[in-house]
Amino acid sequence: MTNGFVRRYIFSTDHKIIGIQYILTGLIMAIVGAWLAVLIRLQLGWPEHQWVFLSRLLPKGMPSGVMTPEFYLAVVTMHGTIMVFFFISYVLVSGFGNYLVPLQVGARDMAFPFLNMLSYWIALLSAVVMVLSFFVEGGAAAAGWTAYPPLSAVASAVPGSQMGQTLWILSMALFIASFTMSGLNIVATVFSTRAPGLSMMRLPLTVWSFFIASILGLLAFPPLTAGAVMLLFDRHFGTSFFLPSGLVVAGKLLPNTGGSPLLWQHLFWFLGHPEVYVLILPALGIAFDILPAFTRKPVFGYRISVWCLVAVGCLSMIVWGHHMFVSGMSPFTGEYFSLVTLTITVPMTIFGVNMLASLWGAKLELRTPMLFALSVIAMFGSGGFGGLFLGNATADMQLHDTYFVVGHFHMMIGGVTLLATFAAIYFWFPKMFGRTMNETLGRLHFWFTFGPFFVIFFMQHFLGLQGAPRRYYAFTAFDYLRDTRGQNLAISIAALLLVSGQLLFLVNFVWSLFGGLAAKANPWQATTLEWTTASPPPHGNFETQPVVERWAYEYGVQTTDGDFAVQTVPARNVPVTA
Amino acid sequence: MTQPAATTIDRWSGGTCPFDAGWRKVMMWWFIITDGLLFAGFLGAYGYARILALRWPDQSTVFSLPYIAAMTFVLITSSATMASAVEAAKEGKRRLALRFIVLTAIGGAVFLGMQAYEWWHLIEEGARLNTNPWGDASFSAYFFLLTGFHGSHVLTGVSILITTAIRTAKGWSTADGVEMAGLYWHFVDLVWVFIFTLFYLL
């Protein structure tokens, strides 16, 4: 291509550019998702208030300024879909996965750079299709991010199940294609392109977490693809894969016979459960790796942490039924799913305790990335407790589809991943752009993120205990929920605070991009391979092929650089501890 | 001078791919695993529906099993010719490899033709996605879904084989490239074995 700019920054095959493209796309989608969250909270906090300015903006969804129930369902659906698939997946898994994996394994690029570029452009197309579905007849999909049939399969069931649901399925198909390409690339890169000396047990935990997350994605997404194809057939070609006999929708008996909506739930959750680990494992890996740069001591229990990630990855494939305890499954099946689900707490607790033990006896440097990494531990521990209740079939009967579930999964795949995403952005921003982000704004942003986030979703657990069901657009019609009015108001105010706090981040991000202080090659004095090259790294990453001599956590030793040894420092200069 | 054989530890300590295979082959294997799970999803759904079914037709009255057996024979034979093509390509016998690749592609095309005839025949008799004259509606729905998806994979395989044949004829292809086309082809055949057993015979 003649135009150098286009070749270098738009249609680039460089994994660093593609990673940054993913991150920027994900952040833009996060703004869309956050805007939808604001609409949800305005509705729940002030159920009958007339928002006149919003009625001008959204004449169909909010005529006279009050949201219609159908529009609320579409907003909830799209908020979930966008945040899970188009924000966290793009920024954390695809974005940082692309950026960090080749650098941290000492490779010049991904194994297959062209496929990598293709995966980004398909991902972008998928995001565009998803956002465009707001503007078609009937509006965006409204069957929840889980798209349960019959709601999602019958066009007359809800306005969003017309064109919007079809676009939702197409967008997900594109997403899966793109995620498969990117996952294949990461797996092949980790297997085949590690630098000499970089054995699997010397990989930074970040790489391990991307590696396992990619494998999980490759194993879990295909059955959902199968389900999506069948749903598309049910919607457009008259099949009854998910539609039972005798279904009456909008006063009309449907001609379908013999299908089962539960089949969709099995296919969906066979993906859905591993998918949450696809998101949370990189978050944990990143937090685990950021800690030692600010404690200046080796992490605790690296090897056992690796095996914990592997164990969680394996277990996550066989626990999907815990999302379906109320679907009428046999109590024995429920018992099995409870048992394996609660088994996950063992490796996860070991991992959490390893992170805590990594802090033991250290003098903590509370820089912005460290604050976010610490808050990952806090959020992970607190959110994890809710999982103990939900994994129990008996307790789940009561808590299923209440705000307890909403609070739990927002803390885990919302909070842990969001905080880790910010930790990663603050930590690797100097490497990506050669500039440093503002520390004061960063710390302020931390408190405006962690504080309100924790308050919102901690309180939602209690709403759930009181029996408030999720996805309802107002609680005004129920006597037993009248008292929750004040709680919903408080949550809404905290949510607005959280969203406005993100403006600090946007300002900091944009301002630092152009006016931040120039960053050194290794501003945090960290040990992994990406810090041995310039900030930002040149095309091809390393001037000479790095040769790895030690593990990724050589802190607290005496070298000419300071109290750490990067992975390439020869063993004859500094003794190798692991 | 003899090189000491690489140990497992050497293979996994970086600087090389642990499986003595390039990243392309690693990627192809993982692609086959994920594509295999796609069919596992379809077949799992089919099993679920089969258990729920009230009136599942007797396959031997609907299908002509000798005809299906012939289709299966053609496809399995094409796997054998593919294996010969890979072997020939490894030994550097380009013309022989080309001949076997073309034979494999013909086998695939014959299979597709036979499948098209089977579809046409069943549609003539009244099989549709949402109904059929023999029993539960899901019978024909899953029939078209499973064989259709497999057929589209065979079609993809035949296109890959034609591309590989052209590249071999021009002298551009490598033994590895032929082997990768072979991996995909064997996978497509293996999937058919599952569909044949689980849908036609069981």
mmCIF file of N, CA, C and O in Angstrom, chain A residues 111-112 115 180-181 184-185 187-188 191-200 215 218-220 222-223 225-227 229-230 233 237-241 257-260 262-263 266-267 270, chain B residues 9 11-19 21-24 26-31 33-42 44-46 48-49 52 129-130 137-138 141-142 144-145 149:
data_model
loop_
_atom_site.group_PDB
_atom_site.id
_atom_site.type_symbol
_atom_site.label_atom_id
_atom_site.label_comp_id
_atom_site.label_asym_id
_atom_site.label_seq_id
_atom_site.Cartn_x
_atom_site.Cartn_y
_atom_site.Cartn_z
ATOM 1 N N ALA A 111 2.105 -15.849 15.840
ATOM 2 C CA ALA A 111 2.488 -16.898 14.908
ATOM 3 C C ALA A 111 2.001 -16.579 13.498
ATOM 4 O O ALA A 111 2.703 -16.793 12.522
ATOM 5 N N PHE A 112 0.791 -16.039 13.370
ATOM 6 C CA PHE A 112 0.183 -15.831 12.056
ATOM 7 C C PHE A 112 -0.366 -14.402 12.019
ATOM 8 O O PHE A 112 -1.545 -14.179 12.257
ATOM 9 N N LEU A 115 -3.666 -13.473 9.962
ATOM 10 C CA LEU A 115 -4.891 -13.977 10.581
ATOM 11 C C LEU A 115 -5.301 -13.080 11.752
ATOM 12 O O LEU A 115 -6.480 -12.834 12.002
ATOM 13 N N THR A 180 -12.148 -17.119 17.636
ATOM 14 C CA THR A 180 -11.476 -18.384 17.327
ATOM 15 C C THR A 180 -10.136 -18.114 16.661
ATOM 16 O O THR A 180 -9.115 -18.714 17.021
ATOM 17 N N MET A 181 -10.129 -17.184 15.684
ATOM 18 C CA MET A 181 -8.865 -16.863 15.007
ATOM 19 C C MET A 181 -7.838 -16.363 16.007
ATOM 20 O O MET A 181 -6.680 -16.779 16.002
ATOM 21 N N LEU A 184 -6.660 -19.231 18.316
ATOM 22 C CA LEU A 184 -5.720 -20.128 17.637
ATOM 23 C C LEU A 184 -4.332 -19.503 17.597
ATOM 24 O O LEU A 184 -3.320 -20.157 17.834
ATOM 25 N N ASN A 185 -4.323 -18.206 17.319
ATOM 26 C CA ASN A 185 -3.054 -17.494 17.223
ATOM 27 C C ASN A 185 -2.313 -17.496 18.554
ATOM 28 O O ASN A 185 -1.113 -17.749 18.602
ATOM 29 N N VAL A 187 -2.650 -19.546 21.117
ATOM 30 C CA VAL A 187 -2.204 -20.893 21.489
ATOM 31 C C VAL A 187 -0.956 -21.276 20.689
ATOM 32 O O VAL A 187 0.042 -21.743 21.245
ATOM 33 N N ALA A 188 -1.008 -21.055 19.362
ATOM 34 C CA ALA A 188 0.151 -21.417 18.535
ATOM 35 C C ALA A 188 1.367 -20.591 18.919
ATOM 36 O O ALA A 188 2.498 -21.094 18.913
ATOM 37 N N PHE A 191 2.858 -21.998 22.147
ATOM 38 C CA PHE A 191 3.524 -23.278 21.934
ATOM 39 C C PHE A 191 4.827 -23.107 21.164
ATOM 40 O O PHE A 191 5.862 -23.636 21.557
ATOM 41 N N SER A 192 4.763 -22.345 20.063
ATOM 42 C CA SER A 192 5.838 -22.463 19.079
ATOM 43 C C SER A 192 6.868 -21.353 19.103
ATOM 44 O O SER A 192 7.951 -21.539 18.564
ATOM 45 N N THR A 193 6.570 -20.197 19.640
ATOM 46 C CA THR A 193 7.499 -19.080 19.412
ATOM 47 C C THR A 193 8.156 -18.572 20.691
ATOM 48 O O THR A 193 8.663 -17.465 20.718
ATOM 49 N N ARG A 194 8.143 -19.364 21.751
ATOM 50 C CA ARG A 194 8.816 -18.909 22.971
ATOM 51 C C ARG A 194 10.317 -18.754 22.724
ATOM 52 O O ARG A 194 10.919 -19.532 21.972
ATOM 53 N N ALA A 195 10.911 -17.751 23.388
ATOM 54 C CA ALA A 195 12.339 -17.495 23.218
ATOM 55 C C ALA A 195 13.128 -18.667 23.794
ATOM 56 O O ALA A 195 12.634 -19.382 24.670
ATOM 57 N N PRO A 196 14.362 -18.869 23.320
ATOM 58 C CA PRO A 196 15.190 -19.929 23.884
ATOM 59 C C PRO A 196 15.319 -19.754 25.394
ATOM 60 O O PRO A 196 15.543 -18.639 25.879
ATOM 61 N N GLY A 197 15.155 -20.825 26.128
ATOM 62 C CA GLY A 197 15.264 -20.766 27.578
ATOM 63 C C GLY A 197 13.962 -20.484 28.290
ATOM 64 O O GLY A 197 13.872 -20.643 29.500
ATOM 65 N N LEU A 198 12.943 -20.052 27.530
ATOM 66 C CA LEU A 198 11.677 -19.717 28.171
ATOM 67 C C LEU A 198 10.792 -20.971 28.203
ATOM 68 O O LEU A 198 9.951 -21.182 27.337
ATOM 69 N N SER A 199 11.010 -21.799 29.201
ATOM 70 C CA SER A 199 10.186 -23.003 29.329
ATOM 71 C C SER A 199 8.805 -22.597 29.824
ATOM 72 O O SER A 199 8.604 -21.463 30.252
ATOM 73 N N MET A 200 7.852 -23.535 29.745
ATOM 74 C CA MET A 200 6.495 -23.200 30.161
ATOM 75 C C MET A 200 6.477 -22.713 31.610
ATOM 76 O O MET A 200 5.720 -21.820 31.967
ATOM 77 N N ILE A 215 -7.553 -21.440 25.145
ATOM 78 C CA ILE A 215 -7.946 -22.839 24.960
ATOM 79 C C ILE A 215 -9.405 -23.017 25.368
ATOM 80 O O ILE A 215 -10.194 -23.644 24.657
ATOM 81 N N LEU A 218 -11.593 -21.776 22.698
ATOM 82 C CA LEU A 218 -11.647 -22.670 21.536
ATOM 83 C C LEU A 218 -12.530 -23.885 21.809
ATOM 84 O O LEU A 218 -13.179 -24.407 20.915
ATOM 85 N N LEU A 219 -12.546 -24.345 23.059
ATOM 86 C CA LEU A 219 -13.342 -25.522 23.376
ATOM 87 C C LEU A 219 -14.806 -25.182 23.619
ATOM 88 O O LEU A 219 -15.691 -25.989 23.371
ATOM 89 N N ALA A 220 -15.069 -23.977 24.134
ATOM 90 C CA ALA A 220 -16.426 -23.679 24.589
ATOM 91 C C ALA A 220 -17.277 -22.990 23.533
ATOM 92 O O ALA A 220 -18.494 -23.146 23.527
ATOM 93 N N PRO A 222 -17.563 -23.397 20.116
ATOM 94 C CA PRO A 222 -18.240 -24.125 19.028
ATOM 95 C C PRO A 222 -19.638 -24.631 19.368
ATOM 96 O O PRO A 222 -20.543 -24.476 18.543
ATOM 97 N N PRO A 223 -19.873 -25.209 20.563
ATOM 98 C CA PRO A 223 -21.247 -25.630 20.848
ATOM 99 C C PRO A 223 -22.237 -24.463 20.827
ATOM 100 O O PRO A 223 -23.388 -24.646 20.429
ATOM 101 N N THR A 225 -21.927 -21.916 18.840
ATOM 102 C CA THR A 225 -22.138 -21.693 17.410
ATOM 103 C C THR A 225 -23.220 -22.640 16.906
ATOM 104 O O THR A 225 -24.120 -22.232 16.170
ATOM 105 N N ALA A 226 -23.106 -23.917 17.307
ATOM 106 C CA ALA A 226 -24.120 -24.887 16.905
ATOM 107 C C ALA A 226 -25.498 -24.410 17.360
ATOM 108 O O ALA A 226 -26.455 -24.402 16.575
ATOM 109 N N GLY A 227 -25.598 -23.992 18.631
ATOM 110 C CA GLY A 227 -26.873 -23.514 19.152
ATOM 111 C C GLY A 227 -27.375 -22.305 18.381
ATOM 112 O O GLY A 227 -28.568 -22.201 18.063
ATOM 113 N N VAL A 229 -26.773 -21.439 15.281
ATOM 114 C CA VAL A 229 -27.266 -21.843 13.964
ATOM 115 C C VAL A 229 -28.676 -22.410 14.095
ATOM 116 O O VAL A 229 -29.582 -22.066 13.322
ATOM 117 N N MET A 230 -28.872 -23.249 15.119
ATOM 118 C CA MET A 230 -30.191 -23.853 15.297
ATOM 119 C C MET A 230 -31.239 -22.802 15.653
ATOM 120 O O MET A 230 -32.396 -22.876 15.207
ATOM 121 N N PHE A 233 -32.239 -21.135 12.553
ATOM 122 C CA PHE A 233 -33.150 -21.998 11.798
ATOM 123 C C PHE A 233 -34.560 -21.924 12.389
ATOM 124 O O PHE A 233 -35.540 -21.854 11.655
ATOM 125 N N PHE A 237 -36.514 -20.612 9.447
ATOM 126 C CA PHE A 237 -36.824 -21.716 8.543
ATOM 127 C C PHE A 237 -37.854 -22.680 9.118
ATOM 128 O O PHE A 237 -37.992 -23.791 8.645
ATOM 129 N N GLY A 238 -38.523 -22.260 10.199
ATOM 130 C CA GLY A 238 -39.651 -23.047 10.682
ATOM 131 C C GLY A 238 -39.310 -24.318 11.427
ATOM 132 O O GLY A 238 -40.190 -25.134 11.692
ATOM 133 N N THR A 239 -38.050 -24.542 11.786
ATOM 134 C CA THR A 239 -37.734 -25.735 12.573
ATOM 135 C C THR A 239 -38.172 -25.539 14.024
ATOM 136 O O THR A 239 -38.535 -24.439 14.438
ATOM 137 N N SER A 240 -38.143 -26.605 14.807
ATOM 138 C CA SER A 240 -38.567 -26.527 16.212
ATOM 139 C C SER A 240 -37.495 -27.069 17.143
ATOM 140 O O SER A 240 -37.797 -27.819 18.055
ATOM 141 N N PHE A 241 -36.235 -26.716 16.903
ATOM 142 C CA PHE A 241 -35.190 -27.259 17.772
ATOM 143 C C PHE A 241 -35.414 -26.860 19.229
ATOM 144 O O PHE A 241 -35.241 -27.656 20.132
ATOM 145 N N THR A 257 -43.505 -28.250 16.905
ATOM 146 C CA THR A 257 -43.666 -29.455 17.719
ATOM 147 C C THR A 257 -42.319 -30.022 18.119
ATOM 148 O O THR A 257 -41.358 -29.970 17.348
ATOM 149 N N GLY A 258 -42.276 -30.531 19.340
ATOM 150 C CA GLY A 258 -41.215 -31.462 19.712
ATOM 151 C C GLY A 258 -39.875 -30.907 20.144
ATOM 152 O O GLY A 258 -38.986 -31.669 20.503
ATOM 153 N N GLY A 259 -39.670 -29.584 20.124
ATOM 154 C CA GLY A 259 -38.368 -29.078 20.533
ATOM 155 C C GLY A 259 -38.278 -28.883 22.030
ATOM 156 O O GLY A 259 -39.226 -29.157 22.766
ATOM 157 N N SER A 260 -37.116 -28.404 22.500
ATOM 158 C CA SER A 260 -36.961 -28.178 23.930
ATOM 159 C C SER A 260 -36.155 -26.915 24.185
ATOM 160 O O SER A 260 -35.009 -26.815 23.770
ATOM 161 N N LEU A 262 -34.890 -26.164 26.882
ATOM 162 C CA LEU A 262 -33.778 -26.510 27.782
ATOM 163 C C LEU A 262 -32.517 -26.869 27.000
ATOM 164 O O LEU A 262 -31.413 -26.667 27.482
ATOM 165 N N LEU A 263 -32.710 -27.397 25.784
ATOM 166 C CA LEU A 263 -31.550 -27.743 24.962
ATOM 167 C C LEU A 263 -30.680 -26.504 24.733
ATOM 168 O O LEU A 263 -29.454 -26.564 24.800
ATOM 169 N N HIS A 266 -28.597 -25.747 27.777
ATOM 170 C CA HIS A 266 -27.398 -26.587 27.879
ATOM 171 C C HIS A 266 -26.307 -26.098 26.923
ATOM 172 O O HIS A 266 -25.154 -25.938 27.310
ATOM 173 N N LEU A 267 -26.695 -25.852 25.668
ATOM 174 C CA LEU A 267 -25.693 -25.421 24.693
ATOM 175 C C LEU A 267 -25.126 -24.067 25.087
ATOM 176 O O LEU A 267 -23.923 -23.822 24.997
ATOM 177 N N PHE A 270 -22.917 -24.368 28.279
ATOM 178 C CA PHE A 270 -21.666 -25.088 28.041
ATOM 179 C C PHE A 270 -20.607 -24.090 27.569
ATOM 180 O O PHE A 270 -19.431 -24.201 27.902
ATOM 181 N N ILE B 9 12.421 -32.320 27.889
ATOM 182 C CA ILE B 9 12.697 -31.034 28.544
ATOM 183 C C ILE B 9 13.260 -30.038 27.537
ATOM 184 O O ILE B 9 12.852 -28.880 27.490
ATOM 185 N N ARG B 11 12.705 -29.962 24.381
ATOM 186 C CA ARG B 11 11.661 -29.542 23.450
ATOM 187 C C ARG B 11 10.772 -28.461 24.045
ATOM 188 O O ARG B 11 10.255 -27.619 23.341
ATOM 189 N N TRP B 12 10.577 -28.517 25.337
ATOM 190 C CA TRP B 12 9.656 -27.565 25.965
ATOM 191 C C TRP B 12 10.369 -26.340 26.521
ATOM 192 O O TRP B 12 9.729 -25.488 27.113
ATOM 193 N N SER B 13 11.705 -26.245 26.384
ATOM 194 C CA SER B 13 12.379 -25.099 27.026
ATOM 195 C C SER B 13 12.517 -23.890 26.137
ATOM 196 O O SER B 13 13.398 -23.083 26.347
ATOM 197 N N GLY B 14 11.684 -23.748 25.146
ATOM 198 C CA GLY B 14 11.704 -22.530 24.354
ATOM 199 C C GLY B 14 12.643 -22.616 23.170
ATOM 200 O O GLY B 14 13.483 -23.510 23.080
ATOM 201 N N GLY B 15 12.468 -21.667 22.233
ATOM 202 C CA GLY B 15 13.309 -21.622 21.055
ATOM 203 C C GLY B 15 12.866 -22.567 19.965
ATOM 204 O O GLY B 15 13.362 -22.526 18.855
ATOM 205 N N THR B 16 11.904 -23.442 20.270
ATOM 206 C CA THR B 16 11.441 -24.400 19.278
ATOM 207 C C THR B 16 10.038 -24.837 19.638
ATOM 208 O O THR B 16 9.595 -24.657 20.765
ATOM 209 N N CYS B 17 9.326 -25.429 18.650
ATOM 210 C CA CYS B 17 7.992 -25.913 18.966
ATOM 211 C C CYS B 17 8.093 -27.306 19.571
ATOM 212 O O CYS B 17 8.807 -28.154 19.054
ATOM 213 N N PRO B 18 7.407 -27.550 20.679
ATOM 214 C CA PRO B 18 7.600 -28.814 21.395
ATOM 215 C C PRO B 18 7.181 -30.052 20.620
ATOM 216 O O PRO B 18 7.588 -31.141 20.954
ATOM 217 N N PHE B 19 6.361 -29.916 19.585
ATOM 218 C CA PHE B 19 5.845 -31.113 18.922
ATOM 219 C C PHE B 19 6.594 -31.435 17.640
ATOM 220 O O PHE B 19 6.121 -32.204 16.814
ATOM 221 N N ALA B 21 6.743 -29.758 15.143
ATOM 222 C CA ALA B 21 5.846 -29.357 14.057
ATOM 223 C C ALA B 21 5.800 -27.836 14.054
ATOM 224 O O ALA B 21 5.926 -27.215 15.097
ATOM 225 N N GLY B 22 5.629 -27.260 12.867
ATOM 226 C CA GLY B 22 5.588 -25.805 12.788
ATOM 227 C C GLY B 22 4.311 -25.269 13.410
ATOM 228 O O GLY B 22 3.401 -26.031 13.746
ATOM 229 N N TRP B 23 4.237 -23.944 13.566
ATOM 230 C CA TRP B 23 3.038 -23.358 14.167
ATOM 231 C C TRP B 23 1.818 -23.603 13.311
ATOM 232 O O TRP B 23 0.707 -23.674 13.794
ATOM 233 N N ARG B 24 2.039 -23.774 11.980
ATOM 234 C CA ARG B 24 0.881 -24.000 11.110
ATOM 235 C C ARG B 24 0.152 -25.279 11.507
ATOM 236 O O ARG B 24 -1.068 -25.312 11.603
ATOM 237 N N VAL B 26 0.348 -26.855 14.399
ATOM 238 C CA VAL B 26 -0.250 -26.693 15.732
ATOM 239 C C VAL B 26 -1.617 -26.019 15.598
ATOM 240 O O VAL B 26 -2.623 -26.425 16.186
ATOM 241 N N MET B 27 -1.641 -24.982 14.760
ATOM 242 C CA MET B 27 -2.880 -24.221 14.593
ATOM 243 C C MET B 27 -3.953 -25.090 13.939
ATOM 244 O O MET B 27 -5.114 -25.065 14.327
ATOM 245 N N MET B 28 -3.547 -25.890 12.942
ATOM 246 C CA MET B 28 -4.510 -26.749 12.256
ATOM 247 C C MET B 28 -5.096 -27.758 13.224
ATOM 248 O O MET B 28 -6.305 -27.990 13.251
ATOM 249 N N TRP B 29 -4.241 -28.335 14.078
ATOM 250 C CA TRP B 29 -4.749 -29.299 15.053
ATOM 251 C C TRP B 29 -5.759 -28.651 15.978
ATOM 252 O O TRP B 29 -6.814 -29.222 16.263
ATOM 253 N N TRP B 30 -5.455 -27.460 16.453
ATOM 254 C CA TRP B 30 -6.403 -26.789 17.365
ATOM 255 C C TRP B 30 -7.665 -26.397 16.631
ATOM 256 O O TRP B 30 -8.754 -26.455 17.187
ATOM 257 N N PHE B 31 -7.518 -26.035 15.350
ATOM 258 C CA PHE B 31 -8.722 -25.712 14.591
ATOM 259 C C PHE B 31 -9.605 -26.950 14.475
ATOM 260 O O PHE B 31 -10.826 -26.889 14.611
ATOM 261 N N ILE B 33 -9.764 -29.414 16.522
ATOM 262 C CA ILE B 33 -10.419 -29.667 17.819
ATOM 263 C C ILE B 33 -11.655 -28.784 17.965
ATOM 264 O O ILE B 33 -12.742 -29.244 18.316
ATOM 265 N N THR B 34 -11.500 -27.473 17.652
ATOM 266 C CA THR B 34 -12.669 -26.604 17.874
ATOM 267 C C THR B 34 -13.779 -26.921 16.867
ATOM 268 O O THR B 34 -14.950 -26.925 17.217
ATOM 269 N N ASP B 35 -13.382 -27.265 15.630
ATOM 270 C CA ASP B 35 -14.405 -27.613 14.644
ATOM 271 C C ASP B 35 -15.079 -28.928 15.032
ATOM 272 O O ASP B 35 -16.286 -29.099 14.854
ATOM 273 N N GLY B 36 -14.291 -29.832 15.593
ATOM 274 C CA GLY B 36 -14.857 -31.087 16.071
ATOM 275 C C GLY B 36 -15.896 -30.845 17.141
ATOM 276 O O GLY B 36 -16.939 -31.503 17.189
ATOM 277 N N LEU B 37 -15.625 -29.862 18.003
ATOM 278 C CA LEU B 37 -16.587 -29.555 19.062
ATOM 279 C C LEU B 37 -17.861 -28.929 18.506
ATOM 280 O O LEU B 37 -18.923 -29.035 19.121
ATOM 281 N N LEU B 38 -17.757 -28.281 17.347
ATOM 282 C CA LEU B 38 -18.970 -27.765 16.700
ATOM 283 C C LEU B 38 -19.891 -28.939 16.365
ATOM 284 O O LEU B 38 -21.085 -28.925 16.681
ATOM 285 N N PHE B 39 -19.298 -29.983 15.784
ATOM 286 C CA PHE B 39 -20.113 -31.161 15.466
ATOM 287 C C PHE B 39 -20.553 -31.866 16.738
ATOM 288 O O PHE B 39 -21.649 -32.432 16.791
ATOM 289 N N ALA B 40 -19.705 -31.838 17.763
ATOM 290 C CA ALA B 40 -20.119 -32.423 19.036
ATOM 291 C C ALA B 40 -21.358 -31.703 19.550
ATOM 292 O O ALA B 40 -22.271 -32.328 20.094
ATOM 293 N N GLY B 41 -21.398 -30.377 19.359
ATOM 294 C CA GLY B 41 -22.579 -29.607 19.765
ATOM 295 C C GLY B 41 -23.819 -30.061 19.006
ATOM 296 O O GLY B 41 -24.862 -30.332 19.611
ATOM 297 N N PHE B 42 -23.696 -30.177 17.675
ATOM 298 C CA PHE B 42 -24.844 -30.618 16.872
ATOM 299 C C PHE B 42 -25.262 -32.040 17.257
ATOM 300 O O PHE B 42 -26.440 -32.333 17.431
ATOM 301 N N GLY B 44 -24.638 -33.642 20.028
ATOM 302 C CA GLY B 44 -25.188 -33.649 21.384
ATOM 303 C C GLY B 44 -26.638 -33.202 21.377
ATOM 304 O O GLY B 44 -27.508 -33.807 22.023
ATOM 305 N N ALA B 45 -26.922 -32.140 20.625
ATOM 306 C CA ALA B 45 -28.296 -31.646 20.530
ATOM 307 C C ALA B 45 -29.191 -32.714 19.921
ATOM 308 O O ALA B 45 -30.313 -32.954 20.378
ATOM 309 N N TYR B 46 -28.661 -33.402 18.901
ATOM 310 C CA TYR B 46 -29.418 -34.472 18.257
ATOM 311 C C TYR B 46 -29.721 -35.588 19.254
ATOM 312 O O TYR B 46 -30.851 -36.092 19.323
ATOM 313 N N TYR B 48 -29.976 -35.323 22.462
ATOM 314 C CA TYR B 48 -30.966 -34.783 23.400
ATOM 315 C C TYR B 48 -32.365 -34.895 22.798
ATOM 316 O O TYR B 48 -33.299 -35.375 23.434
ATOM 317 N N ALA B 49 -32.487 -34.479 21.533
ATOM 318 C CA ALA B 49 -33.796 -34.502 20.875
ATOM 319 C C ALA B 49 -34.258 -35.947 20.674
ATOM 320 O O ALA B 49 -35.446 -36.254 20.804
ATOM 321 N N LEU B 52 -35.839 -37.256 23.729
ATOM 322 C CA LEU B 52 -37.164 -36.676 23.954
ATOM 323 C C LEU B 52 -38.200 -37.166 22.950
ATOM 324 O O LEU B 52 -39.399 -37.058 23.189
ATOM 325 N N LEU B 129 -37.639 -29.151 6.442
ATOM 326 C CA LEU B 129 -37.004 -28.801 7.710
ATOM 327 C C LEU B 129 -37.987 -28.925 8.866
ATOM 328 O O LEU B 129 -37.626 -29.293 9.966
ATOM 329 N N ASN B 130 -39.268 -28.587 8.600
ATOM 330 C CA ASN B 130 -40.212 -28.549 9.720
ATOM 331 C C ASN B 130 -41.207 -29.707 9.711
ATOM 332 O O ASN B 130 -42.058 -29.787 10.586
ATOM 333 N N ALA B 137 -41.000 -34.278 13.650
ATOM 334 C CA ALA B 137 -40.460 -33.245 12.765
ATOM 335 C C ALA B 137 -38.960 -33.090 12.976
ATOM 336 O O ALA B 137 -38.224 -32.775 12.037
ATOM 337 N N SER B 138 -38.502 -33.320 14.211
ATOM 338 C CA SER B 138 -37.077 -33.081 14.457
ATOM 339 C C SER B 138 -36.211 -34.088 13.693
ATOM 340 O O SER B 138 -35.029 -33.828 13.482
ATOM 341 N N ALA B 141 -35.391 -32.337 10.531
ATOM 342 C CA ALA B 141 -34.645 -31.108 10.849
ATOM 343 C C ALA B 141 -33.190 -31.449 11.160
ATOM 344 O O ALA B 141 -32.262 -30.843 10.618
ATOM 345 N N TYR B 142 -32.999 -32.446 12.025
ATOM 346 C CA TYR B 142 -31.624 -32.821 12.363
ATOM 347 C C TYR B 142 -30.931 -33.478 11.176
ATOM 348 O O TYR B 142 -29.721 -33.335 11.006
ATOM 349 N N PHE B 144 -31.259 -32.720 7.950
ATOM 350 C CA PHE B 144 -30.733 -31.678 7.063
ATOM 351 C C PHE B 144 -29.620 -30.884 7.738
ATOM 352 O O PHE B 144 -28.632 -30.503 7.106
ATOM 353 N N LEU B 145 -29.780 -30.635 9.030
ATOM 354 C CA LEU B 145 -28.769 -29.857 9.753
ATOM 355 C C LEU B 145 -27.423 -30.585 9.755
ATOM 356 O O LEU B 145 -26.388 -30.018 9.378
ATOM 357 N N PHE B 149 -24.417 -29.552 7.323
ATOM 358 C CA PHE B 149 -23.182 -28.977 7.861
ATOM 359 C C PHE B 149 -21.976 -29.808 7.469
ATOM 360 O O PHE B 149 -20.928 -29.272 7.128
#
